[in-house]
Each structure stands twice: as C-alpha cells, then as structure tokens.
Short mmCIF file of C-alpha atoms in Angstrom, two decimals:
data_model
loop_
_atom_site.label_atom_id
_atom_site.label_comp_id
_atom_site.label_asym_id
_atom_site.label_seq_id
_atom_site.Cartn_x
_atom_site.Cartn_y
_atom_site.Cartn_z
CA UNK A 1 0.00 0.00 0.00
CA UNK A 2 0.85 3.01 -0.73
CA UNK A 3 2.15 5.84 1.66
CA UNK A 4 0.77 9.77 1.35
CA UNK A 5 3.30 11.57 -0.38
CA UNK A 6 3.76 8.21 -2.67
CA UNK A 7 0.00 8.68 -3.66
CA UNK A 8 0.11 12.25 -3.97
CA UNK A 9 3.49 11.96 -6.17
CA UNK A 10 1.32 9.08 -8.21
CA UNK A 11 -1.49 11.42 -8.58
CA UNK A 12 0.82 13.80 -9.91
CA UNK A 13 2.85 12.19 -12.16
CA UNK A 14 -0.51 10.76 -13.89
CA UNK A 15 -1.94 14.33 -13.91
CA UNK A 16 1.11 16.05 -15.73
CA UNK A 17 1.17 13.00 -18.32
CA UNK A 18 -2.65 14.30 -19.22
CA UNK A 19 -2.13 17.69 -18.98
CA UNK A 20 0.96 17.24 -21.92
CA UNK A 21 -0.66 14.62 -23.57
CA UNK A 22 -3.36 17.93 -24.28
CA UNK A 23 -0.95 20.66 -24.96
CA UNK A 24 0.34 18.15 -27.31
CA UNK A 25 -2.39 17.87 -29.69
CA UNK A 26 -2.66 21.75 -30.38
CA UNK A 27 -1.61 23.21 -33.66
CA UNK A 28 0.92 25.71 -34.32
CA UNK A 29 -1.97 28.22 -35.13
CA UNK A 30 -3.70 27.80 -32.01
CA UNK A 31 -0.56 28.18 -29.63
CA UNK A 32 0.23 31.45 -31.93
CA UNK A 33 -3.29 32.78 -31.04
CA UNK A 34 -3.01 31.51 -27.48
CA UNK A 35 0.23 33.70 -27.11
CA UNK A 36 -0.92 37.05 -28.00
CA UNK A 37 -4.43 36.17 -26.35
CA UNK A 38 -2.10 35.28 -23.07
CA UNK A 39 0.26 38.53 -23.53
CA UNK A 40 -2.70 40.83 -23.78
CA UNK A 41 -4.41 39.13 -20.83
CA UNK A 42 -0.89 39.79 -18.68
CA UNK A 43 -0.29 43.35 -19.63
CA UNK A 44 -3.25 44.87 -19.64
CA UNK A 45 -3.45 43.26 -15.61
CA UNK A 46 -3.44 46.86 -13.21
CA UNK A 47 -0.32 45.01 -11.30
CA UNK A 48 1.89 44.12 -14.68
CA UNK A 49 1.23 47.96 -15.66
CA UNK A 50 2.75 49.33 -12.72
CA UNK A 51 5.77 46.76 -11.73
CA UNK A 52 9.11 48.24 -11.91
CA UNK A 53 10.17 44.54 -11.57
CA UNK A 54 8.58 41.53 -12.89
CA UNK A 55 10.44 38.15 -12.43
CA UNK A 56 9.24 36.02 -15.31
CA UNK A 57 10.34 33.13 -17.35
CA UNK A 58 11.03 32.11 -21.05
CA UNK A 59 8.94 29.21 -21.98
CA UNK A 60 9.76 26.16 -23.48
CA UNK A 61 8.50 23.15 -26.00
CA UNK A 62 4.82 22.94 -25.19
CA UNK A 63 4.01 25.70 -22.63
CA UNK A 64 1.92 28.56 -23.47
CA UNK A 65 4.36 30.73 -25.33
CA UNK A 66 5.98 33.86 -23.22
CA UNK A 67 8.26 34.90 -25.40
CA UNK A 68 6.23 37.89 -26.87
CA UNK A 69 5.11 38.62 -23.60
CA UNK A 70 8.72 39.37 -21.87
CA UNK A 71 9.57 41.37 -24.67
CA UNK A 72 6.38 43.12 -24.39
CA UNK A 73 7.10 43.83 -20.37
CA UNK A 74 10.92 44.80 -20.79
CA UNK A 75 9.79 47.29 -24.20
CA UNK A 76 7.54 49.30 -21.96
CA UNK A 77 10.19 49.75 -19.75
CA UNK A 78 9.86 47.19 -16.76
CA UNK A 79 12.94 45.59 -15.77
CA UNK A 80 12.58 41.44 -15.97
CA UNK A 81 14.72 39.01 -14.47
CA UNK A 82 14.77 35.41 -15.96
CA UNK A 83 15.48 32.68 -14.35
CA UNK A 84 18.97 30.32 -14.29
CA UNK A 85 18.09 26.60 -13.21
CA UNK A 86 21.11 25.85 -11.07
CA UNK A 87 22.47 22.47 -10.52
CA UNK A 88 20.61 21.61 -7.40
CA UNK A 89 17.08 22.75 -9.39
CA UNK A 90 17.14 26.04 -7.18
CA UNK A 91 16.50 29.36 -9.38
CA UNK A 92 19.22 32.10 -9.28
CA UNK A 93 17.87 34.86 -11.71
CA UNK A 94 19.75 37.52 -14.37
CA UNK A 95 18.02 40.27 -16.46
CA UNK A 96 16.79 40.55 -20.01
CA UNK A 97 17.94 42.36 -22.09
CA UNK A 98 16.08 41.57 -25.13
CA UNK A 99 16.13 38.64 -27.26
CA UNK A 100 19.71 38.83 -27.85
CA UNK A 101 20.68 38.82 -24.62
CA UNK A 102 19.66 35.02 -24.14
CA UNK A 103 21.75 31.48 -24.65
CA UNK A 104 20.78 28.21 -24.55
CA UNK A 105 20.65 26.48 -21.22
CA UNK A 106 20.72 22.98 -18.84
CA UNK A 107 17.63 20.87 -19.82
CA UNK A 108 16.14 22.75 -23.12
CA UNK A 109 16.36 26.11 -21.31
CA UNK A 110 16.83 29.59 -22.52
CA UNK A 111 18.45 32.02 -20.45
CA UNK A 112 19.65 35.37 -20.00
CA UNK A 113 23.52 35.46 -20.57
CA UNK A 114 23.70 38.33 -17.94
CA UNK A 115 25.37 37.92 -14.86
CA UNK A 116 23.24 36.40 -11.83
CA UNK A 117 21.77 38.08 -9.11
CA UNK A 118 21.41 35.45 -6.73
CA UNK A 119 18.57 33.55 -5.24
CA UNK A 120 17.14 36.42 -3.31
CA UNK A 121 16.82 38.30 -6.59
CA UNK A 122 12.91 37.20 -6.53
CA UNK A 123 12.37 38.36 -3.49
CA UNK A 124 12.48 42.09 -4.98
CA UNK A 125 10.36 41.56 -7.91
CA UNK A 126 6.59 43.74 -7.73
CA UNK A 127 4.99 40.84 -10.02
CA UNK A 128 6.17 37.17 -10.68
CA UNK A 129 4.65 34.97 -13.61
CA UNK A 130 4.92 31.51 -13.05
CA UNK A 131 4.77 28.29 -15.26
CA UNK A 132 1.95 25.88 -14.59
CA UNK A 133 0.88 22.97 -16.03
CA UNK A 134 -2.50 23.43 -13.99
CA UNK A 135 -3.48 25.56 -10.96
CA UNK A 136 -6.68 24.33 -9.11
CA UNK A 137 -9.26 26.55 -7.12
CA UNK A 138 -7.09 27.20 -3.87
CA UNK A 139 -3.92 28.22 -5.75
CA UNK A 140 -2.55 25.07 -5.81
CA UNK A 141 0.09 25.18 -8.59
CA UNK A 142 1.39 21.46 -10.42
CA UNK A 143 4.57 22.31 -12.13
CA UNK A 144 7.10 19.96 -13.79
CA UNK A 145 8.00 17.95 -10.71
CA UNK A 146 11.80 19.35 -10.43
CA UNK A 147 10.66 21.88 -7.04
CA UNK A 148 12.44 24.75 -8.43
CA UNK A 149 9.69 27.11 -8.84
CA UNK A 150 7.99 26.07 -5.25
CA UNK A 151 11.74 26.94 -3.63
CA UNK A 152 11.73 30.77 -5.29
CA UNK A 153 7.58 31.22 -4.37
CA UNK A 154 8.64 30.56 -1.02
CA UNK A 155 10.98 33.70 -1.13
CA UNK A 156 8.25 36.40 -2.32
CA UNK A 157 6.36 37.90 -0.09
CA UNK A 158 2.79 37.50 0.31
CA UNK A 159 1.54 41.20 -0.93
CA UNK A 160 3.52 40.35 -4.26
CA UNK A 161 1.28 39.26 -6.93
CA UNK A 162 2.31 35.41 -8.06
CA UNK A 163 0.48 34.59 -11.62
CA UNK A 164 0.23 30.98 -13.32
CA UNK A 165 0.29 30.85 -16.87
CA UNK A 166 -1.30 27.50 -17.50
CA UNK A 167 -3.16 26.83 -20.99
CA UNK A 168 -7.31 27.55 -21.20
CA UNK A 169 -8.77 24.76 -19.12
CA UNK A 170 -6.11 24.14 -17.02
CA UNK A 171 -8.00 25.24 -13.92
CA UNK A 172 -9.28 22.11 -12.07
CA UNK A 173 -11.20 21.89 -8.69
CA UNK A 174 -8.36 20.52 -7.24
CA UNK A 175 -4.31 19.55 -7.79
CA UNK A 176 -2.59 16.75 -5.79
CA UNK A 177 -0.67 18.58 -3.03
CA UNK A 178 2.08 18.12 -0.36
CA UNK A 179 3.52 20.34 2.51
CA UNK A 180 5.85 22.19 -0.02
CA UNK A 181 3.63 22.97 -2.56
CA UNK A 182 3.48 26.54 -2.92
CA UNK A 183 0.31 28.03 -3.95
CA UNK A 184 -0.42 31.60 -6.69
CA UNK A 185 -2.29 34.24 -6.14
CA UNK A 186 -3.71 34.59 -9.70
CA UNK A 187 -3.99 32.90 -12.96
CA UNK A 188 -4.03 33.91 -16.22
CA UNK A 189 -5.66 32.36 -19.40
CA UNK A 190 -5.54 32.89 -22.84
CA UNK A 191 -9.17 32.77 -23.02
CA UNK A 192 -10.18 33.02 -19.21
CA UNK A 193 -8.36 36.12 -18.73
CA UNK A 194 -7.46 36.98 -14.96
CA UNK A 195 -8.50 34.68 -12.05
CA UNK A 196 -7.95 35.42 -8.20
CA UNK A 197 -7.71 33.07 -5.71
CA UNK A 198 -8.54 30.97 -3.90
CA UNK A 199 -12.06 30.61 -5.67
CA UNK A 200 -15.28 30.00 -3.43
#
C-alpha cells in the first residue's frame, strides 16, 4: 500500500502525463493565437502595468508561449529578471535584455547570458509569472516535478502578486498537493483572462 506523499506523487505524475498529452495535440496556429491572447491578458493586468520589476520566465517546447510577452514587459520599460536553473534545481535569476541577450541552457532552457543576481533576486520583484501545467481553485500550482519554482515562491512575499500561466482549461477543482507545494495568487488564461484566488 501506498504511503501519502507516494500517492500524492502518483497522482501527480498521472496528472502532468494528461495535462501534456493535451498541450500536445494543439496546432501551431492555435498556440500562436493563445500567445498574444495570453500577452494581452498579462499586460493589460493593473499590477503588470505598474511593476518596476517583474520576475518572469522564457517558456519552453509545449508551454503557453511567453516569449512575446517578456519582450512586451521589458519594451515598456519594466525591468525582468529570468530565471537560471542551477544544478541543485534552485533558481538564481539575471536580467533581459532583449532577445539577444539570451543562450541556450541545462535541460532545453533559454536564459539570460547576464550575470546572476542570486537567489534572493525574486524576493524584490513587484509581479512574478509563473509556469503551470494546472493551478486548481485554492492556488494550488502542479509544475514539472523538479521543485524549483515552489523553492523561489517561497521567497516572495505574500503582498507580491504570483500569476500561473497555464493553458485555457487548465483550472481544475483541485491539484494533488504536499507540505511544499506553494500556492499563486492569480492565474491567467488565454481565453479566461485573470483569475484570483482561492475561488469560493
């Protein structure tokens, strides 16, 4: 039989394999129109407008495409910090400076080539956009299993905005959860715009 946090790492592992087994199966088209439907959702949010600092992240193979949308943030004059995925799966972050200023990194990554700024870096951010396979109705957030992005959401402090960007749908009743879990403030959809939570 299994123990608690072998059943809630099951119930994980079996949710992310759905969850990518969906982003999967969209075009090209509709992760292009899910992109600018996402970056308008983002930047037109009252917090995004008025953050001198917004820790973000440059996405990757399958997740809802941020690429337009750090550009977007850093061209009206916001500075962004990226993250680096260090060897022991903690983040350290750098800045962007535009699209040039990245280089491939561990694991399929891009990164800013900029120097680091440490761990605590995150801690001084006014918004932070998160990656999310799903987030359910208390905030729970299921990410890719490595931990990294629970260790920096445990830095920020709890008046700083934390949004998910998880794909439309991706907003279940509830996410397998254990004791380190961290948990967002807000999500945002490409075609359910801004969410708070928790939900009712």
């Amino acid at each position: 039989m299994e123990s608690g946090p072998d059943r809630i790492a099951a119930a994980k592992t079996a949710l992310r394999r759905h969850l990518l087994a969906a982003r999967a199966g969209l075009s090209a088209q509709q992760r292009a129109v899910a992109a600018r439907a996402l970056r308008d959702t983002v930047l037109d949010l009252p917090q995004a407008q008025m953050a001198g600092t917004v820790a973000a992240y440059y996405s990757l193979a399958a997740e809802p495409d941020t690429h337009g949308l750090v550009y977007a943030i850093w061209k009206r004059g916001s500075y962004v910090l990226l993250p680096l995925l260090r060897p022991d799966s903690d983040l350290d972050w750098a800045s962007y400076e535009g699209p040039d200023s990245l280089r491939p990194g561990p694991r399929g990554l891009v990164e800013p080539a900029e120097r680091p700024r440490g761990l605590d870096a995150v801690t001084r951010a006014d918004l932070v956009l998160v990656p999310a396979l799903a987030v359910d109705r208390r905030g729970v957030r299921l990410g890719r299993g490595g931990g990294s992005y629970d260790r920096a959401l445990a830095r920020v402090g709890p008046d700083v905005p934390t949004v998910a960007l998880p794909d439309a749908g991706e907003l279940p009743d509830e996410v397998p959860a254990g004791p380190h879990d961290q948990r967002v403030r807000l999500v945002a959809q490409p075609s359910g715009g801004i969410t708070e939570l928790p939900l009712p």
